[in-house]
PDB file of C-alpha atoms in Angstrom:
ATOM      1  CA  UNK A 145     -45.855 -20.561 -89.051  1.00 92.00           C
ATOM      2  CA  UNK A 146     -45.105 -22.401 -92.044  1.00 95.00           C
ATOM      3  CA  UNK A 147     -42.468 -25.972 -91.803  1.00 97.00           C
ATOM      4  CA  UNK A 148     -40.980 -26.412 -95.389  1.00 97.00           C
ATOM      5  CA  UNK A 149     -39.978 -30.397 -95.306  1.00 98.00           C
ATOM      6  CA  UNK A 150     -38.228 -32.289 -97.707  1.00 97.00           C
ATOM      7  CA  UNK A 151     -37.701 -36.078 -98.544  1.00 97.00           C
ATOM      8  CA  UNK A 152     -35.446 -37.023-100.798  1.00 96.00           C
ATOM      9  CA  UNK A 153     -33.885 -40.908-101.553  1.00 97.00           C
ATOM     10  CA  UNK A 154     -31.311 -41.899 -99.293  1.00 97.00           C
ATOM     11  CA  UNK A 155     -27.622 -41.131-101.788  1.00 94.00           C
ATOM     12  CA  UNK A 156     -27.212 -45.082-101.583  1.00 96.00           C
ATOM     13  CA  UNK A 157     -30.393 -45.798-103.570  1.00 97.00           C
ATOM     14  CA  UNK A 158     -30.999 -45.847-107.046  1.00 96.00           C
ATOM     15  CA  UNK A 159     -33.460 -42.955-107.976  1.00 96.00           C
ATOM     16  CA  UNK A 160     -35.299 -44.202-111.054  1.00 96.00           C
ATOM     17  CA  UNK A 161     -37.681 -41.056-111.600  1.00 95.00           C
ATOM     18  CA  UNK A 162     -34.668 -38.715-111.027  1.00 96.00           C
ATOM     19  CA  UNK A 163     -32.582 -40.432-113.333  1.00 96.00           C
ATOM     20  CA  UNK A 164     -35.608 -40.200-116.310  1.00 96.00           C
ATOM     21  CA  UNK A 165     -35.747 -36.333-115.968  1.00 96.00           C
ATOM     22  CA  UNK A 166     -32.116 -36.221-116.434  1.00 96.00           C
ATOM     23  CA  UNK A 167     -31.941 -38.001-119.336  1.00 95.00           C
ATOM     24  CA  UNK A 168     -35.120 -36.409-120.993  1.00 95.00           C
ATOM     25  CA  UNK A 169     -33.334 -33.076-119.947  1.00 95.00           C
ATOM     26  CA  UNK A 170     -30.208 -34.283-122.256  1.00 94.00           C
ATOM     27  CA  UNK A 171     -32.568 -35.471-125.288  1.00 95.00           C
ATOM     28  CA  UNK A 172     -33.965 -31.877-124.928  1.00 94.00           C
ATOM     29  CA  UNK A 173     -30.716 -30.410-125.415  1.00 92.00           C
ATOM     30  CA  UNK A 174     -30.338 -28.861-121.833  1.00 92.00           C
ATOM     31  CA  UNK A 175     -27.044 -28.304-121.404  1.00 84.00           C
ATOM     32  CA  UNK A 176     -24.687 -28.430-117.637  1.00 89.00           C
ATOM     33  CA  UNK A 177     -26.911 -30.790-115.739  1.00 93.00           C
ATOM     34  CA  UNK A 178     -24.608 -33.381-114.420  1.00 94.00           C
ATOM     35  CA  UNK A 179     -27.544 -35.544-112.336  1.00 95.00           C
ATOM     36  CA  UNK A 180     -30.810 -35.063-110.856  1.00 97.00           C
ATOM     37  CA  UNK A 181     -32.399 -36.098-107.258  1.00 97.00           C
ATOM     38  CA  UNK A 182     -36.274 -36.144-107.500  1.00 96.00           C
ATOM     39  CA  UNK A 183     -38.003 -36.341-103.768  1.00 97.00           C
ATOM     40  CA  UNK A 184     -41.105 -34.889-102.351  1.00 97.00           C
ATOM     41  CA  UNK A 185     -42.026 -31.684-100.317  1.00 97.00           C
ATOM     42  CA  UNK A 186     -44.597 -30.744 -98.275  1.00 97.00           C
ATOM     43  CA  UNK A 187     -45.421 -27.430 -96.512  1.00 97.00           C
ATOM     44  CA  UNK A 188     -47.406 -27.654 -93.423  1.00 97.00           C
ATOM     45  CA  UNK A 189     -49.235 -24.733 -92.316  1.00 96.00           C
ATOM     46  CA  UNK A 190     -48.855 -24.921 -88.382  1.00 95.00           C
ATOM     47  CA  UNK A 191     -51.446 -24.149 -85.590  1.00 92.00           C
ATOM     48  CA  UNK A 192     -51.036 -20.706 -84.075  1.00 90.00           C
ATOM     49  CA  UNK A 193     -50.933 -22.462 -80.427  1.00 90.00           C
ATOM     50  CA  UNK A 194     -47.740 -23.672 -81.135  1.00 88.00           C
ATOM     51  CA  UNK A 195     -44.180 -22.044 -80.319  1.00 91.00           C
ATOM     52  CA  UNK A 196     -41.166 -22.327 -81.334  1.00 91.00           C
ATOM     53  CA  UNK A 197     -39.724 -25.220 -79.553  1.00 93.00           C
ATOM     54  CA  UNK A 198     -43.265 -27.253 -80.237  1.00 92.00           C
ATOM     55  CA  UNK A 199     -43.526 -27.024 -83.854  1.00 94.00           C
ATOM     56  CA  UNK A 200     -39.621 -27.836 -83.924  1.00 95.00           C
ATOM     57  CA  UNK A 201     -40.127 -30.632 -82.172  1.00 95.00           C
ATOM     58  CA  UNK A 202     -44.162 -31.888 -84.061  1.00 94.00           C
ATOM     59  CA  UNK A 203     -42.529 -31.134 -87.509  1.00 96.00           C
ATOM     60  CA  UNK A 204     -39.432 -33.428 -86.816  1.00 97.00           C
ATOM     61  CA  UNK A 205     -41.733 -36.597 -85.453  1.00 96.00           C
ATOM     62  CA  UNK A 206     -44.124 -35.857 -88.248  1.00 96.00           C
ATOM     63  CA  UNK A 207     -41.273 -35.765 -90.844  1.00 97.00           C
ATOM     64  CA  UNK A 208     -39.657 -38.701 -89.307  1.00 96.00           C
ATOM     65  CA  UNK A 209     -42.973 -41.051 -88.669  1.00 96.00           C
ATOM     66  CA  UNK A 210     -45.279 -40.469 -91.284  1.00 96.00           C
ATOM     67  CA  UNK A 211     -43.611 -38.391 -94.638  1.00 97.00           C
ATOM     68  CA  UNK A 212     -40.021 -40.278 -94.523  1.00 97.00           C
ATOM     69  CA  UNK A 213     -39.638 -44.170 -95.317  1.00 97.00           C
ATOM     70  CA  UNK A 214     -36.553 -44.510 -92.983  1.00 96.00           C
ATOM     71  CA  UNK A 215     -35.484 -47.372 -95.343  1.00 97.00           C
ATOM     72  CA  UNK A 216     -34.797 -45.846 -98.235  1.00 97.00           C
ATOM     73  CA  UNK A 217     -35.102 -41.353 -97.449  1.00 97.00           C
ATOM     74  CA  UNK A 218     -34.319 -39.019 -95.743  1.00 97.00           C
ATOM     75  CA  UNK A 219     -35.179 -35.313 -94.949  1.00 98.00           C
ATOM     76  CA  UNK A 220     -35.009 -32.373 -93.557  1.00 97.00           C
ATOM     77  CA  UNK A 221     -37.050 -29.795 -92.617  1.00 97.00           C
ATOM     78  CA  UNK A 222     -36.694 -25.614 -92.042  1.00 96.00           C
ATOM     79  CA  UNK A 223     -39.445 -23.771 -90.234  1.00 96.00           C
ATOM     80  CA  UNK A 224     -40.485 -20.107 -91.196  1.00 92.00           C
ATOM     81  CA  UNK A 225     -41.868 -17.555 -88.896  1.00 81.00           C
TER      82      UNK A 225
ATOM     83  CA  UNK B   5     -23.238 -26.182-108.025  1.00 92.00           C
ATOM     84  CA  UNK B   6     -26.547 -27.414-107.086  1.00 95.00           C
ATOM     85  CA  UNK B   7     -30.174 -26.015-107.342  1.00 97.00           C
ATOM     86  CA  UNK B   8     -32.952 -27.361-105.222  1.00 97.00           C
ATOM     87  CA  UNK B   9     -36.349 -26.541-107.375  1.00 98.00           C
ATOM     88  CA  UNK B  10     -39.504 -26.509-105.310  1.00 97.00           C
ATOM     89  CA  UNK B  11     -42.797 -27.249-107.563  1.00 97.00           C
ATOM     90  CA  UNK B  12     -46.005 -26.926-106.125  1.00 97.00           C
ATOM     91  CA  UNK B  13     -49.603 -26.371-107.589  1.00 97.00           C
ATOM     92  CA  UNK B  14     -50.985 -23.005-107.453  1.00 97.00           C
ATOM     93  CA  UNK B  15     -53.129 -22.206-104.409  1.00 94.00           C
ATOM     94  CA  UNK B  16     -56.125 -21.892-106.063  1.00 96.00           C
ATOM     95  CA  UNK B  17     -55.426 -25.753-107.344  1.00 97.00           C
ATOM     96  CA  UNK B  18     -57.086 -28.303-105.017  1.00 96.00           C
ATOM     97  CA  UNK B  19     -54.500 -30.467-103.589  1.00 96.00           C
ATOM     98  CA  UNK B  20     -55.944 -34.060-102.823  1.00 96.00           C
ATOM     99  CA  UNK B  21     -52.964 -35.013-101.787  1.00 95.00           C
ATOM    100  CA  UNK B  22     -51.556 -32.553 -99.348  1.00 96.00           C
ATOM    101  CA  UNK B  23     -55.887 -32.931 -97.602  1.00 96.00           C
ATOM    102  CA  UNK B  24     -55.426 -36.779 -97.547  1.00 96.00           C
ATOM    103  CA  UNK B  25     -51.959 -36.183 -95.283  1.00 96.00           C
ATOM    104  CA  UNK B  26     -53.593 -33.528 -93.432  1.00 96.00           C
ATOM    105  CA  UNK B  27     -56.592 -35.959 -92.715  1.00 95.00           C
ATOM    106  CA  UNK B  28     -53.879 -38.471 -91.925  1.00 95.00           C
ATOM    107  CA  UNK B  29     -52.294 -36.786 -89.563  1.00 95.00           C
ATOM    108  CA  UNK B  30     -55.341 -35.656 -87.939  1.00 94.00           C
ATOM    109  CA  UNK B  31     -56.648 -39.142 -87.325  1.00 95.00           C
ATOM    110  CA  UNK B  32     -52.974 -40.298 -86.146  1.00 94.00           C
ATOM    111  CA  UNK B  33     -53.278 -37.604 -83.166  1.00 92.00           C
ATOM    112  CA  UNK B  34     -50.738 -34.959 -84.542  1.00 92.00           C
ATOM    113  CA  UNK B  35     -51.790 -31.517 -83.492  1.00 84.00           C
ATOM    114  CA  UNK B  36     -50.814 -28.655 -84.359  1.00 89.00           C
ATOM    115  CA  UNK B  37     -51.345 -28.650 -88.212  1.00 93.00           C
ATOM    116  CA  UNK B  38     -53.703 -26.733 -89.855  1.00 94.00           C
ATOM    117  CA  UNK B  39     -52.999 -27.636 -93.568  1.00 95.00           C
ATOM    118  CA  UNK B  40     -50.676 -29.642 -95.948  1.00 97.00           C
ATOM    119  CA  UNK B  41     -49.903 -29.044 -99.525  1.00 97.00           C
ATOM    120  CA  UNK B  42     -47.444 -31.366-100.983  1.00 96.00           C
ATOM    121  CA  UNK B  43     -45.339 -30.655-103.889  1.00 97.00           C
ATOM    122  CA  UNK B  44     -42.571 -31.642-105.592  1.00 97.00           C
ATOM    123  CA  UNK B  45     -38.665 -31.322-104.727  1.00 97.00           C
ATOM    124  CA  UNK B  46     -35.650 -31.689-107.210  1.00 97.00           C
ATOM    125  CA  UNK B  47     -32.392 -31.362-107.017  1.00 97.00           C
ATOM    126  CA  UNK B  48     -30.081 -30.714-110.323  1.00 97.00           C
ATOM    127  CA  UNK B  49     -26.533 -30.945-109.820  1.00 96.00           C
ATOM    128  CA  UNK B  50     -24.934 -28.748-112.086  1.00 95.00           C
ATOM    129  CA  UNK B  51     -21.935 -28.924-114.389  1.00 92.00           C
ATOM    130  CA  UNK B  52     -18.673 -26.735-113.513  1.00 90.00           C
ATOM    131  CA  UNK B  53     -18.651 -25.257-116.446  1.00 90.00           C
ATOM    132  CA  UNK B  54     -21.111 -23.067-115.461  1.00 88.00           C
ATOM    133  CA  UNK B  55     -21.006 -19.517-113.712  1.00 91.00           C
ATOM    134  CA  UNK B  56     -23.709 -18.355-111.660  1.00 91.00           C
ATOM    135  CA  UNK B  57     -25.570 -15.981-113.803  1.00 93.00           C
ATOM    136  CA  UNK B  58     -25.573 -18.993-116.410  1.00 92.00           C
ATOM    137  CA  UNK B  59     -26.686 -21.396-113.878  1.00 94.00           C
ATOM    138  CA  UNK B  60     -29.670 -19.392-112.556  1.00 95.00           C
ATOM    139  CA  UNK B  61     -30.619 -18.532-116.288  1.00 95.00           C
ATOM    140  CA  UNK B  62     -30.704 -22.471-117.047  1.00 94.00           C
ATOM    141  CA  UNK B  63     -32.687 -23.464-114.016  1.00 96.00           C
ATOM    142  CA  UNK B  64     -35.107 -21.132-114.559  1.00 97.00           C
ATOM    143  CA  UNK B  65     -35.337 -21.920-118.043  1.00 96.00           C
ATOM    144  CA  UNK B  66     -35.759 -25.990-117.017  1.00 96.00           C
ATOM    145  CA  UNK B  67     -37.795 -25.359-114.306  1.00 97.00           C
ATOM    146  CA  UNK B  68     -40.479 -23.230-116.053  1.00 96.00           C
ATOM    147  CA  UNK B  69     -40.151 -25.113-118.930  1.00 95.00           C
ATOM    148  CA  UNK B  70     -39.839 -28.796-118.145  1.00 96.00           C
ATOM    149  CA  UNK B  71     -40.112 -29.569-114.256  1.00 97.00           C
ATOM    150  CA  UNK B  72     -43.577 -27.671-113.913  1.00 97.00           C
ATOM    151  CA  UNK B  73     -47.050 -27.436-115.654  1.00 97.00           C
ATOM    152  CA  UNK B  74     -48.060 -24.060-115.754  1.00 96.00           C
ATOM    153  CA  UNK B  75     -51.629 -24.128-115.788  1.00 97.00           C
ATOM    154  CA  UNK B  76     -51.819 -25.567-112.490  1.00 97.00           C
ATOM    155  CA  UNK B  77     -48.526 -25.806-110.506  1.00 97.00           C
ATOM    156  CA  UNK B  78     -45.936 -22.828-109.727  1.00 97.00           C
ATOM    157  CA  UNK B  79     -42.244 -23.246-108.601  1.00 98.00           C
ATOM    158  CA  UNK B  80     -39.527 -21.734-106.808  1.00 97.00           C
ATOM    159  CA  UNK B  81     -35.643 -22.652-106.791  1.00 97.00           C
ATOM    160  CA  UNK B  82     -32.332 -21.998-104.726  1.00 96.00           C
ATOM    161  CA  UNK B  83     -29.138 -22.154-105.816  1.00 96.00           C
ATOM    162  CA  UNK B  84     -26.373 -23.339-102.905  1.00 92.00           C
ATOM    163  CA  UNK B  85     -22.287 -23.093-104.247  1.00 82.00           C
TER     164      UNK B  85
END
């Protein structure tokens, strides 16, 4: 089982690196990209011991305790079988 | 429109950063995970002016062209209406 989790800024704060790309994308002539969100993802390759519930329930506390700064992201996560 | 673009270096590429969470983890008694890779996440809002068939043309085209190094990272992208 593989978790796919994402972090991303919270909306409310200003995302520097995001902003960069989209303005480099503009000076490169990229047209019909109205804004970009930069954040982080991680895939975590999951022990076979673990069902369904389990790895729900590991990826969220991982996600939420270690990956995610609740100050300023947020994320969310999507397991695959 | 928006399209979430997943970049992530290619398997054979080793992945410091993805082993140092996974090492992490381990030592902060999380079970249950066998590896990490960590990658990068964006998300490009797109204009409306758009259709779909030009929107997944010019993601591509940005992705493979700007958001990811080819010689050592791969990506994959979504677009969600």
């Amino acid at each position: 089982m593989k978790a796919h989790v994402y972090v991303t800024l919270k909306r409310t704060v200003l995302d520097a690196q995001g902003k960069t790309v989209a303005d480099a994308l503009r000076r490169m002539q990229y047209s019909g990209i109205a804004d970009v969100r930069q954040g982080k993802y991680f895939v975590l390759t999951l022990a076979d011991t673990l069902d369904a519930t389990q790895a729900n329930a590991e990826v969220d506390r991982i996600a939420r305790e270690v990956l995610t700064n609740p100050v300023i992201e947020e994320y969310s996560f999507r397991i695959e079988n």
